[in-house]
Amino acid sequence: MLAASPMRAEESSHQTLVVRADPRTGRLVRSVVLTPAPAPKFQTKSAKDFSEMVDHAAKANDVDPLLVHSIIKVESDYNPYAISRKGAEGLMQLTPSTARMLGVANSFDPQQNIEAGVKYLKYLQRVYKDDRLALAAYNAGPGAVEKYKWIPPYPETQNYVYQVGKRYGEARKAAAENAPAPEPAAVAPPVPDNVEERHPKVEQFVDENGRLHLRTTQ
């Protein structure tokens, strides 16, 4: 897990002046109490916040960006600091071992996370030749898919494949409906039947030096 940078006490806590009566003497005693500062709230992100990163990584690996967005939505709901119960981290929920394998230095860096996640997804697509199995392996690990030769009978994995597939199908349908209609092809106007094709006539003539010439006449 990424360690937070150290902060000074006055930056990470609030000082509160407290005045109490000493129960033995009855005199007022002042003391300073340090209370932890409230944790910063995570600002909700959306697909458009990471669209450029997703498009770049998807294009580099020949993966549909709509599928990548569907995975991120189900995995982390676009929270770059998300951590699962099993320790998967970031937008595409990379496990520490997968992150190390892919050379990720910081799983909470959106660009590193997305680039590695898409690269790993493409690898699984090449191995299984089926997006359903690739998604199952992304969630449960390739070993589980190899063991059962299909989507493992784990409720979490089966629900994961269903949820990602459902969102991906909806995204593709919406993209198709919003795509601009193709422009009609240009069609040459018909030639009227009563129009005759006219070509210039060519005649030959020989000059006084005996050379043959060609010329057109109307």
PDB file of C-alpha atoms in Angstrom:
ATOM      1  CA  MET A   1       0.000   0.000   0.000  1.00  0.00           C
ATOM      2  CA  LEU A   2       1.270   3.444  -0.818  1.00  0.00           C
ATOM      3  CA  ALA A   3       2.436   5.210   2.335  1.00  0.00           C
ATOM      4  CA  ALA A   4       1.255   8.743   2.857  1.00  0.00           C
ATOM      5  CA  SER A   5       3.896  11.438   3.205  1.00  0.00           C
ATOM      6  CA  PRO A   6       4.585  12.562   6.787  1.00  0.00           C
ATOM      7  CA  MET A   7       2.902  15.779   7.945  1.00  0.00           C
ATOM      8  CA  ARG A   8       3.623  18.151  10.779  1.00  0.00           C
ATOM      9  CA  ALA A   9       1.339  17.907  13.799  1.00  0.00           C
ATOM     10  CA  GLU A  10      -0.186  21.307  13.208  1.00  0.00           C
ATOM     11  CA  GLU A  11      -1.064  20.293   9.609  1.00  0.00           C
ATOM     12  CA  SER A  12      -2.642  16.954  10.503  1.00  0.00           C
ATOM     13  CA  SER A  13      -4.542  18.039  13.627  1.00  0.00           C
ATOM     14  CA  HIS A  14      -6.446  20.907  15.162  1.00  0.00           C
ATOM     15  CA  GLN A  15      -5.480  22.599  18.447  1.00  0.00           C
ATOM     16  CA  THR A  16      -8.333  23.225  20.865  1.00  0.00           C
ATOM     17  CA  LEU A  17      -7.979  25.279  24.045  1.00  0.00           C
ATOM     18  CA  VAL A  18      -9.843  23.596  26.908  1.00  0.00           C
ATOM     19  CA  VAL A  19     -10.490  25.243  30.307  1.00  0.00           C
ATOM     20  CA  ARG A  20     -11.357  22.949  33.201  1.00  0.00           C
ATOM     21  CA  ALA A  21     -11.640  23.366  36.966  1.00  0.00           C
ATOM     22  CA  ASP A  22      -9.107  21.431  38.986  1.00  0.00           C
ATOM     23  CA  PRO A  23     -11.253  19.181  41.264  1.00  0.00           C
ATOM     24  CA  ARG A  24      -8.726  19.480  44.111  1.00  0.00           C
ATOM     25  CA  THR A  25      -8.027  23.213  44.132  1.00  0.00           C
ATOM     26  CA  GLY A  26     -11.042  24.591  42.231  1.00  0.00           C
ATOM     27  CA  ARG A  27      -8.726  26.712  40.142  1.00  0.00           C
ATOM     28  CA  LEU A  28      -9.239  26.985  36.385  1.00  0.00           C
ATOM     29  CA  VAL A  29      -6.654  25.103  34.386  1.00  0.00           C
ATOM     30  CA  ARG A  30      -6.054  25.693  30.722  1.00  0.00           C
ATOM     31  CA  SER A  31      -4.828  22.927  28.467  1.00  0.00           C
ATOM     32  CA  VAL A  32      -4.374  22.419  24.734  1.00  0.00           C
ATOM     33  CA  VAL A  33      -5.951  19.320  23.178  1.00  0.00           C
ATOM     34  CA  LEU A  34      -4.926  18.077  19.749  1.00  0.00           C
ATOM     35  CA  THR A  35      -7.811  16.620  17.742  1.00  0.00           C
ATOM     36  CA  PRO A  36      -7.199  14.826  14.446  1.00  0.00           C
ATOM     37  CA  ALA A  37      -8.085  16.824  11.370  1.00  0.00           C
ATOM     38  CA  PRO A  38     -10.967  15.391   9.358  1.00  0.00           C
ATOM     39  CA  ALA A  39      -9.837  13.178   6.489  1.00  0.00           C
ATOM     40  CA  PRO A  40     -10.171  14.807   3.058  1.00  0.00           C
ATOM     41  CA  LYS A  41     -13.222  13.647   1.166  1.00  0.00           C
ATOM     42  CA  PHE A  42     -12.740  11.841  -2.116  1.00  0.00           C
ATOM     43  CA  GLN A  43     -14.276  13.751  -4.982  1.00  0.00           C
ATOM     44  CA  THR A  44     -16.310  11.430  -7.172  1.00  0.00           C
ATOM     45  CA  LYS A  45     -14.836  10.933 -10.622  1.00  0.00           C
ATOM     46  CA  SER A  46     -16.536   9.908 -13.828  1.00  0.00           C
ATOM     47  CA  ALA A  47     -15.650   8.379 -17.179  1.00  0.00           C
ATOM     48  CA  LYS A  48     -14.846  11.723 -18.779  1.00  0.00           C
ATOM     49  CA  ASP A  49     -12.177  12.424 -16.150  1.00  0.00           C
ATOM     50  CA  PHE A  50     -10.137   9.496 -17.464  1.00  0.00           C
ATOM     51  CA  SER A  51     -11.311   9.312 -21.097  1.00  0.00           C
ATOM     52  CA  GLU A  52      -8.026  10.493 -22.583  1.00  0.00           C
ATOM     53  CA  MET A  53      -5.990   7.945 -20.599  1.00  0.00           C
ATOM     54  CA  VAL A  54      -8.395   5.137 -21.469  1.00  0.00           C
ATOM     55  CA  ASP A  55      -8.481   6.032 -25.168  1.00  0.00           C
ATOM     56  CA  HIS A  56      -4.673   6.184 -25.365  1.00  0.00           C
ATOM     57  CA  ALA A  57      -4.146   2.852 -23.598  1.00  0.00           C
ATOM     58  CA  ALA A  58      -6.960   1.154 -25.536  1.00  0.00           C
ATOM     59  CA  LYS A  59      -5.604   2.318 -28.879  1.00  0.00           C
ATOM     60  CA  ALA A  60      -2.056   1.250 -27.994  1.00  0.00           C
ATOM     61  CA  ASN A  61      -3.258  -2.267 -27.135  1.00  0.00           C
ATOM     62  CA  ASP A  62      -6.066  -2.617 -29.709  1.00  0.00           C
ATOM     63  CA  VAL A  63      -8.768  -2.902 -27.047  1.00  0.00           C
ATOM     64  CA  ASP A  64     -12.251  -1.379 -27.212  1.00  0.00           C
ATOM     65  CA  PRO A  65     -12.235   1.646 -24.858  1.00  0.00           C
ATOM     66  CA  LEU A  66     -15.885   0.973 -24.054  1.00  0.00           C
ATOM     67  CA  LEU A  67     -14.874  -2.379 -22.555  1.00  0.00           C
ATOM     68  CA  VAL A  68     -12.159  -0.689 -20.487  1.00  0.00           C
ATOM     69  CA  HIS A  69     -14.659   1.847 -19.149  1.00  0.00           C
ATOM     70  CA  SER A  70     -17.068  -0.972 -18.279  1.00  0.00           C
ATOM     71  CA  ILE A  71     -14.362  -2.748 -16.300  1.00  0.00           C
ATOM     72  CA  ILE A  72     -13.336   0.407 -14.423  1.00  0.00           C
ATOM     73  CA  LYS A  73     -16.955   1.168 -13.535  1.00  0.00           C
ATOM     74  CA  VAL A  74     -17.493  -2.280 -12.033  1.00  0.00           C
ATOM     75  CA  GLU A  75     -14.040  -2.572 -10.453  1.00  0.00           C
ATOM     76  CA  SER A  76     -13.711   0.803  -8.707  1.00  0.00           C
ATOM     77  CA  ASP A  77     -16.489   3.139  -9.875  1.00  0.00           C
ATOM     78  CA  TYR A  78     -13.709   5.479 -11.081  1.00  0.00           C
ATOM     79  CA  ASN A  79     -12.118   5.807  -7.636  1.00  0.00           C
ATOM     80  CA  PRO A  80      -8.325   5.837  -8.232  1.00  0.00           C
ATOM     81  CA  TYR A  81      -7.705   5.166  -4.526  1.00  0.00           C
ATOM     82  CA  ALA A  82     -10.008   2.156  -4.212  1.00  0.00           C
ATOM     83  CA  ILE A  83      -8.696  -0.891  -2.337  1.00  0.00           C
ATOM     84  CA  SER A  84     -10.577  -4.194  -2.367  1.00  0.00           C
ATOM     85  CA  ARG A  85     -10.878  -6.675   0.496  1.00  0.00           C
ATOM     86  CA  LYS A  86      -8.185  -8.758  -1.180  1.00  0.00           C
ATOM     87  CA  GLY A  87      -5.820  -5.801  -1.585  1.00  0.00           C
ATOM     88  CA  ALA A  88      -6.404  -4.972  -5.271  1.00  0.00           C
ATOM     89  CA  GLU A  89      -5.681  -1.313  -5.883  1.00  0.00           C
ATOM     90  CA  GLY A  90      -6.691   1.613  -8.058  1.00  0.00           C
ATOM     91  CA  LEU A  91      -9.039   2.170 -10.956  1.00  0.00           C
ATOM     92  CA  MET A  92      -8.621  -1.256 -12.551  1.00  0.00           C
ATOM     93  CA  GLN A  93      -7.972  -3.013  -9.228  1.00  0.00           C
ATOM     94  CA  LEU A  94      -4.515  -4.415  -9.851  1.00  0.00           C
ATOM     95  CA  THR A  95      -3.281  -6.921  -7.314  1.00  0.00           C
ATOM     96  CA  PRO A  96       0.204  -6.120  -5.988  1.00  0.00           C
ATOM     97  CA  SER A  97       1.666  -9.181  -7.752  1.00  0.00           C
ATOM     98  CA  THR A  98       0.102  -8.230 -11.098  1.00  0.00           C
ATOM     99  CA  ALA A  99       1.251  -4.638 -10.668  1.00  0.00           C
ATOM    100  CA  ARG A 100       4.834  -5.785 -10.047  1.00  0.00           C
ATOM    101  CA  MET A 101       4.689  -8.118 -13.046  1.00  0.00           C
ATOM    102  CA  LEU A 102       3.613  -5.201 -15.249  1.00  0.00           C
ATOM    103  CA  GLY A 103       6.205  -2.799 -13.856  1.00  0.00           C
ATOM    104  CA  VAL A 104       3.773  -0.515 -12.042  1.00  0.00           C
ATOM    105  CA  ALA A 105       5.498   1.673  -9.460  1.00  0.00           C
ATOM    106  CA  ASN A 106       2.318   3.236  -8.077  1.00  0.00           C
ATOM    107  CA  SER A 107      -1.052   1.519  -8.524  1.00  0.00           C
ATOM    108  CA  PHE A 108      -2.828   4.670  -7.330  1.00  0.00           C
ATOM    109  CA  ASP A 109      -1.484   6.671 -10.250  1.00  0.00           C
ATOM    110  CA  PRO A 110      -4.389   6.587 -12.760  1.00  0.00           C
ATOM    111  CA  GLN A 111      -2.216   6.566 -15.860  1.00  0.00           C
ATOM    112  CA  GLN A 112       0.052   3.746 -14.673  1.00  0.00           C
ATOM    113  CA  ASN A 113      -2.938   1.764 -13.441  1.00  0.00           C
ATOM    114  CA  ILE A 114      -4.944   2.093 -16.642  1.00  0.00           C
ATOM    115  CA  GLU A 115      -2.001   1.360 -18.949  1.00  0.00           C
ATOM    116  CA  ALA A 116      -1.107  -1.782 -16.991  1.00  0.00           C
ATOM    117  CA  GLY A 117      -4.715  -2.921 -16.618  1.00  0.00           C
ATOM    118  CA  VAL A 118      -5.425  -2.596 -20.344  1.00  0.00           C
ATOM    119  CA  LYS A 119      -2.173  -4.349 -21.233  1.00  0.00           C
ATOM    120  CA  TYR A 120      -3.110  -7.240 -18.925  1.00  0.00           C
ATOM    121  CA  LEU A 121      -6.635  -7.379 -20.371  1.00  0.00           C
ATOM    122  CA  LYS A 122      -5.238  -7.597 -23.905  1.00  0.00           C
ATOM    123  CA  TYR A 123      -2.967 -10.451 -22.837  1.00  0.00           C
ATOM    124  CA  LEU A 124      -5.977 -12.354 -21.469  1.00  0.00           C
ATOM    125  CA  GLN A 125      -7.965 -11.696 -24.659  1.00  0.00           C
ATOM    126  CA  ARG A 126      -5.159 -13.184 -26.740  1.00  0.00           C
ATOM    127  CA  VAL A 127      -4.934 -16.239 -24.479  1.00  0.00           C
ATOM    128  CA  TYR A 128      -8.657 -17.079 -24.287  1.00  0.00           C
ATOM    129  CA  LYS A 129     -10.038 -15.636 -27.538  1.00  0.00           C
ATOM    130  CA  ASP A 130     -13.289 -14.958 -25.643  1.00  0.00           C
ATOM    131  CA  ASP A 131     -14.067 -11.778 -23.723  1.00  0.00           C
ATOM    132  CA  ARG A 132     -16.117 -13.707 -21.168  1.00  0.00           C
ATOM    133  CA  LEU A 133     -13.185 -15.913 -20.250  1.00  0.00           C
ATOM    134  CA  ALA A 134     -10.803 -12.947 -20.338  1.00  0.00           C
ATOM    135  CA  LEU A 135     -13.027 -11.122 -17.841  1.00  0.00           C
ATOM    136  CA  ALA A 136     -13.292 -14.223 -15.658  1.00  0.00           C
ATOM    137  CA  ALA A 137      -9.514 -14.533 -15.610  1.00  0.00           C
ATOM    138  CA  TYR A 138      -9.155 -10.828 -14.864  1.00  0.00           C
ATOM    139  CA  ASN A 139     -11.358 -11.289 -11.801  1.00  0.00           C
ATOM    140  CA  ALA A 140     -10.503 -14.766 -10.503  1.00  0.00           C
ATOM    141  CA  GLY A 141      -7.100 -15.313 -12.077  1.00  0.00           C
ATOM    142  CA  PRO A 142      -6.040 -17.420 -15.076  1.00  0.00           C
ATOM    143  CA  GLY A 143      -5.531 -20.450 -12.845  1.00  0.00           C
ATOM    144  CA  ALA A 144      -9.224 -20.628 -11.995  1.00  0.00           C
ATOM    145  CA  VAL A 145     -10.240 -20.442 -15.658  1.00  0.00           C
ATOM    146  CA  GLU A 146      -7.718 -23.143 -16.572  1.00  0.00           C
ATOM    147  CA  LYS A 147      -9.031 -25.350 -13.769  1.00  0.00           C
ATOM    148  CA  TYR A 148     -12.681 -25.205 -14.844  1.00  0.00           C
ATOM    149  CA  LYS A 149     -12.083 -24.606 -18.588  1.00  0.00           C
ATOM    150  CA  TRP A 150     -14.828 -21.997 -18.389  1.00  0.00           C
ATOM    151  CA  ILE A 151     -16.069 -19.225 -16.117  1.00  0.00           C
ATOM    152  CA  PRO A 152     -15.341 -20.505 -12.578  1.00  0.00           C
ATOM    153  CA  PRO A 153     -18.426 -21.332 -10.477  1.00  0.00           C
ATOM    154  CA  TYR A 154     -17.697 -18.509  -8.059  1.00  0.00           C
ATOM    155  CA  PRO A 155     -20.700 -16.210  -7.471  1.00  0.00           C
ATOM    156  CA  GLU A 156     -18.435 -13.152  -7.370  1.00  0.00           C
ATOM    157  CA  THR A 157     -16.756 -13.997 -10.675  1.00  0.00           C
ATOM    158  CA  GLN A 158     -19.989 -14.944 -12.427  1.00  0.00           C
ATOM    159  CA  ASN A 159     -21.638 -11.724 -11.272  1.00  0.00           C
ATOM    160  CA  TYR A 160     -18.554  -9.762 -12.335  1.00  0.00           C
ATOM    161  CA  VAL A 161     -18.627 -11.162 -15.872  1.00  0.00           C
ATOM    162  CA  TYR A 162     -22.357 -10.458 -16.065  1.00  0.00           C
ATOM    163  CA  GLN A 163     -22.078  -6.882 -14.785  1.00  0.00           C
ATOM    164  CA  VAL A 164     -19.172  -5.923 -17.056  1.00  0.00           C
ATOM    165  CA  GLY A 165     -20.810  -7.593 -20.052  1.00  0.00           C
ATOM    166  CA  LYS A 166     -24.103  -5.837 -19.360  1.00  0.00           C
ATOM    167  CA  ARG A 167     -22.478  -2.410 -19.153  1.00  0.00           C
ATOM    168  CA  TYR A 168     -20.374  -3.092 -22.218  1.00  0.00           C
ATOM    169  CA  GLY A 169     -23.425  -4.078 -24.246  1.00  0.00           C
ATOM    170  CA  GLU A 170     -25.307  -0.974 -23.135  1.00  0.00           C
ATOM    171  CA  ALA A 171     -22.333   1.247 -23.959  1.00  0.00           C
ATOM    172  CA  ARG A 172     -21.983  -0.212 -27.454  1.00  0.00           C
ATOM    173  CA  LYS A 173     -25.703   0.200 -28.101  1.00  0.00           C
ATOM    174  CA  ALA A 174     -25.630   3.824 -26.953  1.00  0.00           C
ATOM    175  CA  ALA A 175     -22.578   4.540 -29.104  1.00  0.00           C
ATOM    176  CA  ALA A 176     -24.274   3.061 -32.164  1.00  0.00           C
ATOM    177  CA  GLU A 177     -27.427   5.107 -31.577  1.00  0.00           C
ATOM    178  CA  ASN A 178     -25.447   8.330 -31.164  1.00  0.00           C
ATOM    179  CA  ALA A 179     -23.209   7.768 -34.169  1.00  0.00           C
ATOM    180  CA  PRO A 180     -23.842  10.238 -37.020  1.00  0.00           C
ATOM    181  CA  ALA A 181     -25.696   8.815 -39.997  1.00  0.00           C
ATOM    182  CA  PRO A 182     -23.438   8.181 -43.019  1.00  0.00           C
ATOM    183  CA  GLU A 183     -23.742  10.699 -45.841  1.00  0.00           C
ATOM    184  CA  PRO A 184     -25.514   9.348 -48.946  1.00  0.00           C
ATOM    185  CA  ALA A 185     -23.212   8.481 -51.816  1.00  0.00           C
ATOM    186  CA  ALA A 186     -23.176  10.908 -54.733  1.00  0.00           C
ATOM    187  CA  VAL A 187     -25.181   9.656 -57.706  1.00  0.00           C
ATOM    188  CA  ALA A 188     -24.562  10.911 -61.221  1.00  0.00           C
ATOM    189  CA  PRO A 189     -27.658  12.427 -62.851  1.00  0.00           C
ATOM    190  CA  PRO A 190     -29.235  10.231 -65.536  1.00  0.00           C
ATOM    191  CA  VAL A 191     -28.611  11.075 -69.173  1.00  0.00           C
ATOM    192  CA  PRO A 192     -31.803  11.774 -71.123  1.00  0.00           C
ATOM    193  CA  ASP A 193     -32.554   9.271 -73.856  1.00  0.00           C
ATOM    194  CA  ASN A 194     -32.924  11.974 -76.507  1.00  0.00           C
ATOM    195  CA  VAL A 195     -29.442  13.402 -76.001  1.00  0.00           C
ATOM    196  CA  GLU A 196     -26.992  12.238 -78.602  1.00  0.00           C
ATOM    197  CA  GLU A 197     -23.316  11.994 -77.834  1.00  0.00           C
ATOM    198  CA  ARG A 198     -21.367  14.295 -80.086  1.00  0.00           C
ATOM    199  CA  HIS A 199     -17.691  13.858 -80.801  1.00  0.00           C
ATOM    200  CA  PRO A 200     -15.553  16.110 -82.982  1.00  0.00           C
ATOM    201  CA  LYS A 201     -14.737  14.727 -86.400  1.00  0.00           C
ATOM    202  CA  VAL A 202     -11.130  14.115 -87.359  1.00  0.00           C
ATOM    203  CA  GLU A 203      -9.870  14.706 -90.894  1.00  0.00           C
ATOM    204  CA  GLN A 204      -6.502  14.100 -92.456  1.00  0.00           C
ATOM    205  CA  PHE A 205      -4.571  16.264 -94.851  1.00  0.00           C
ATOM    206  CA  VAL A 206      -1.138  16.292 -96.429  1.00  0.00           C
ATOM    207  CA  ASP A 207       0.857  19.510 -96.625  1.00  0.00           C
ATOM    208  CA  GLU A 208       3.058  20.627 -99.479  1.00  0.00           C
ATOM    209  CA  ASN A 209       6.021  18.746 -98.012  1.00  0.00           C
ATOM    210  CA  GLY A 210       4.160  15.442 -98.013  1.00  0.00           C
ATOM    211  CA  ARG A 211       3.662  15.236 -94.214  1.00  0.00           C
ATOM    212  CA  LEU A 212       0.402  13.779 -92.873  1.00  0.00           C
ATOM    213  CA  HIS A 213      -1.548  15.897 -90.368  1.00  0.00           C
ATOM    214  CA  LEU A 214      -4.714  15.322 -88.333  1.00  0.00           C
ATOM    215  CA  ARG A 215      -7.171  18.040 -87.373  1.00  0.00           C
ATOM    216  CA  THR A 216     -10.633  18.153 -85.797  1.00  0.00           C
ATOM    217  CA  THR A 217     -13.683  19.784 -87.267  1.00  0.00           C
ATOM    218  CA  GLN A 218     -17.046  20.611 -85.679  1.00  0.00           C
TER     219      GLN A 218
END
